[in-house]
Coordinates of C-alpha atoms in Angstrom, one line a residue:
M1 CA 12.5 -63.5 134.9
T2 CA 15.0 -65.1 132.6
E3 CA 17.3 -62.8 130.7
L4 CA 20.6 -62.4 129.0
I5 CA 23.1 -60.1 130.8
A6 CA 26.7 -59.2 130.4
P7 CA 29.0 -61.3 132.7
A8 CA 28.9 -59.8 136.2
A9 CA 31.2 -60.3 139.1
R10 CA 28.3 -60.0 141.6
L11 CA 27.1 -63.5 140.5
H12 CA 30.3 -65.1 141.8
S13 CA 28.7 -67.4 144.3
S14 CA 25.9 -68.5 141.9
W15 CA 28.5 -69.1 139.1
L16 CA 30.5 -71.3 141.5
A17 CA 27.5 -73.3 142.5
A18 CA 26.7 -73.9 138.8
R19 CA 30.4 -74.8 138.0
D20 CA 30.2 -77.4 140.8
E21 CA 27.4 -79.2 139.0
W22 CA 29.6 -80.0 136.1
P23 CA 32.1 -82.9 136.2
P24 CA 35.7 -81.7 136.9
G25 CA 37.3 -80.4 133.7
A26 CA 34.1 -80.5 131.7
H27 CA 34.0 -78.2 128.7
Q28 CA 31.3 -75.5 128.9
D29 CA 30.6 -74.2 125.4
G30 CA 30.2 -70.4 125.3
A31 CA 31.4 -69.8 128.8
G32 CA 34.8 -68.3 127.9
L33 CA 36.7 -70.5 130.3
R34 CA 39.7 -70.5 127.9
L35 CA 40.2 -66.9 128.9
V36 CA 40.8 -67.7 132.5
A37 CA 44.6 -67.4 132.2
D38 CA 46.1 -67.8 135.7
D39 CA 43.0 -66.4 137.6
D40 CA 41.8 -68.2 140.6
L41 CA 38.0 -68.3 139.9
N42 CA 37.3 -69.2 143.5
S43 CA 38.6 -65.9 144.7
P44 CA 36.4 -62.8 144.2
E45 CA 39.4 -60.9 142.7
G46 CA 40.3 -63.6 140.3
F47 CA 36.7 -64.0 139.2
A48 CA 36.3 -60.3 138.7
S49 CA 39.4 -60.3 136.5
W50 CA 38.1 -63.1 134.4
V51 CA 34.7 -61.4 134.0
E52 CA 36.4 -58.2 132.9
R53 CA 38.4 -60.2 130.3
L54 CA 35.1 -61.7 129.0
R55 CA 33.6 -58.3 128.6
R56 CA 36.7 -56.9 126.8
Q57 CA 36.7 -59.7 124.3
S58 CA 33.9 -58.0 122.3
D59 CA 35.9 -54.7 121.9
R60 CA 37.2 -54.9 118.4
S61 CA 39.6 -52.0 119.1
L62 CA 41.5 -54.4 121.4
P63 CA 43.7 -57.3 120.2
V64 CA 42.7 -60.8 121.1
G65 CA 45.2 -63.6 121.8
E66 CA 46.5 -65.9 119.2
G67 CA 43.9 -68.4 118.0
R68 CA 41.1 -66.3 119.4
V69 CA 38.4 -64.1 117.8
H70 CA 36.4 -61.2 119.1
A71 CA 33.2 -62.5 120.8
T72 CA 30.4 -61.1 122.9
H73 CA 29.5 -63.1 126.0
W74 CA 26.2 -63.2 127.8
W75 CA 25.1 -65.1 130.9
I76 CA 21.6 -66.6 131.1
V77 CA 20.2 -65.6 134.5
D78 CA 17.0 -65.7 136.5
G79 CA 17.3 -62.8 138.9
E80 CA 20.6 -63.4 140.6
T81 CA 20.9 -67.0 139.6
Y82 CA 23.4 -68.0 136.9
L83 CA 21.8 -70.6 134.6
G84 CA 24.3 -70.8 131.8
A85 CA 26.3 -68.9 129.1
I86 CA 26.2 -68.1 125.5
D87 CA 28.6 -66.3 123.2
L88 CA 28.6 -64.9 119.7
R89 CA 31.9 -65.0 117.9
H90 CA 32.1 -62.0 115.6
Y91 CA 33.9 -63.9 112.8
L92 CA 35.3 -67.4 112.2
N93 CA 38.9 -68.6 112.2
A94 CA 39.9 -71.9 110.6
F95 CA 39.3 -73.8 113.9
L96 CA 35.8 -72.3 114.4
L97 CA 34.8 -72.9 110.8
E98 CA 35.8 -76.5 111.1
G99 CA 34.2 -77.4 114.4
G100 CA 33.3 -74.5 116.7
G101 CA 31.0 -72.2 114.9
H102 CA 29.8 -68.6 115.6
I103 CA 27.8 -69.4 118.7
G104 CA 28.5 -71.6 121.7
Y105 CA 26.2 -72.2 124.7
S106 CA 25.9 -74.3 127.8
I107 CA 23.2 -74.7 130.5
R108 CA 24.1 -75.7 134.0
P109 CA 22.9 -79.3 134.6
S110 CA 20.2 -78.5 137.1
A111 CA 18.6 -76.0 134.7
R112 CA 18.4 -78.2 131.6
R113 CA 15.3 -79.4 129.7
R114 CA 13.5 -76.1 130.3
G115 CA 14.0 -74.6 126.8
L116 CA 16.7 -72.1 128.0
A117 CA 19.2 -72.9 125.3
T118 CA 16.5 -72.6 122.6
W119 CA 15.4 -69.3 124.0
A120 CA 18.9 -67.9 124.5
L121 CA 20.0 -69.0 120.9
G122 CA 17.0 -67.2 119.5
A123 CA 17.8 -64.1 121.5
V124 CA 21.4 -64.0 120.3
L125 CA 20.5 -64.6 116.6
V126 CA 18.7 -61.3 116.7
K127 CA 22.0 -59.6 117.6
A128 CA 24.1 -61.2 114.8
P129 CA 23.1 -58.8 111.9
A130 CA 24.5 -55.9 113.9
L131 CA 27.9 -57.5 113.5
G132 CA 27.4 -57.9 109.7
L133 CA 26.5 -61.5 109.9
D134 CA 23.8 -62.8 107.5
R135 CA 24.2 -66.4 108.5
V136 CA 25.8 -68.2 111.4
L137 CA 27.4 -71.6 111.8
L138 CA 26.5 -73.7 114.9
T139 CA 28.0 -77.1 115.7
C140 CA 27.3 -79.8 118.2
D141 CA 28.7 -83.2 119.0
E142 CA 27.2 -86.0 116.9
G143 CA 25.4 -87.6 119.9
N144 CA 24.1 -84.4 121.5
V145 CA 20.4 -84.7 120.6
G146 CA 19.3 -81.8 122.8
S147 CA 21.7 -79.4 121.2
A148 CA 20.8 -80.6 117.7
R149 CA 17.1 -79.9 118.5
T150 CA 17.9 -76.5 119.9
I151 CA 19.8 -75.5 116.7
E152 CA 17.1 -77.0 114.4
S153 CA 14.3 -75.3 116.2
N154 CA 16.0 -72.0 115.5
G155 CA 16.2 -72.7 111.8
G156 CA 19.5 -74.6 111.6
V157 CA 20.0 -76.5 108.3
L158 CA 22.5 -79.4 108.6
E159 CA 25.4 -79.0 106.2
D160 CA 27.4 -82.1 107.2
V161 CA 28.7 -84.3 109.9
R162 CA 32.5 -84.4 110.0
G163 CA 35.4 -85.4 112.1
T164 CA 37.3 -82.5 113.6
E165 CA 40.2 -82.1 116.0
I166 CA 37.6 -81.9 118.8
G167 CA 35.5 -84.9 117.7
I168 CA 32.7 -85.6 115.3
K169 CA 30.6 -82.5 114.8
R170 CA 27.2 -81.8 113.3
R171 CA 27.5 -78.5 111.4
Y172 CA 24.5 -76.3 110.9
W173 CA 24.0 -73.0 109.1
I174 CA 21.3 -70.5 110.1
A175 CA 20.5 -67.9 107.4
L176 CA 19.3 -64.6 108.9
D177 CA 17.3 -61.6 107.7
D178 CA 18.2 -58.1 108.7
A179 CA 16.4 -58.4 112.0
G180 CA 18.2 -61.6 112.9
H181 CA 15.3 -64.0 112.3
S182 CA 16.2 -67.2 110.6
H183 CA 14.7 -67.7 107.2
S184 CA 13.5 -71.2 108.1
S185 CA 11.8 -70.1 111.3
M186 CA 10.1 -67.2 109.4
A187 CA 8.8 -69.7 106.8
A188 CA 7.5 -72.0 109.6
T189 CA 5.8 -69.0 111.3
K190 CA 4.1 -67.9 108.1
T191 CA 2.9 -71.4 107.5
S192 CA 1.5 -71.9 111.0
R193 CA -0.3 -68.5 110.8
Q194 CA -1.9 -69.5 107.5
A195 CA -3.1 -72.8 108.9

């Protein structure tokens, strides 16, 4: 059964297998790899240290590094198999407002085209109001059709397409009700129920 879980050191071997599916140095949105520091993710100890750092990033009583924001990380798993990652940034700094957004996600290459990103995004949107968010910003690369569809299917409304320091980004806003459902998807649901 596919579910979202907090990052877990016990999934080390599955995470390594997923990492090896990506090209060397590829960016994995929402994975928190910028928090690696000097940890050797190949070693169980280094991996466990990084996992703990991911888990602590959501604790607002703890400081975050310069240029970082508090964020909650989840892994998308099926049993003991790591399928991807998604994070919810609690607030935006200038960099995230320009090109990063509130939510980042990535699916391991062998698990794509199964609707996992769409499902995970919907599951995380429900959690956003607990952080005081009534709308969230999501971005994707201009040519990333799959990610644009994922965002749009969860109620994303395109604000603009702009050049940023990390490339040309499509910027979407999703307005949420108190339960974390997007206003656009609620309207679509009401319309389809009436039909």
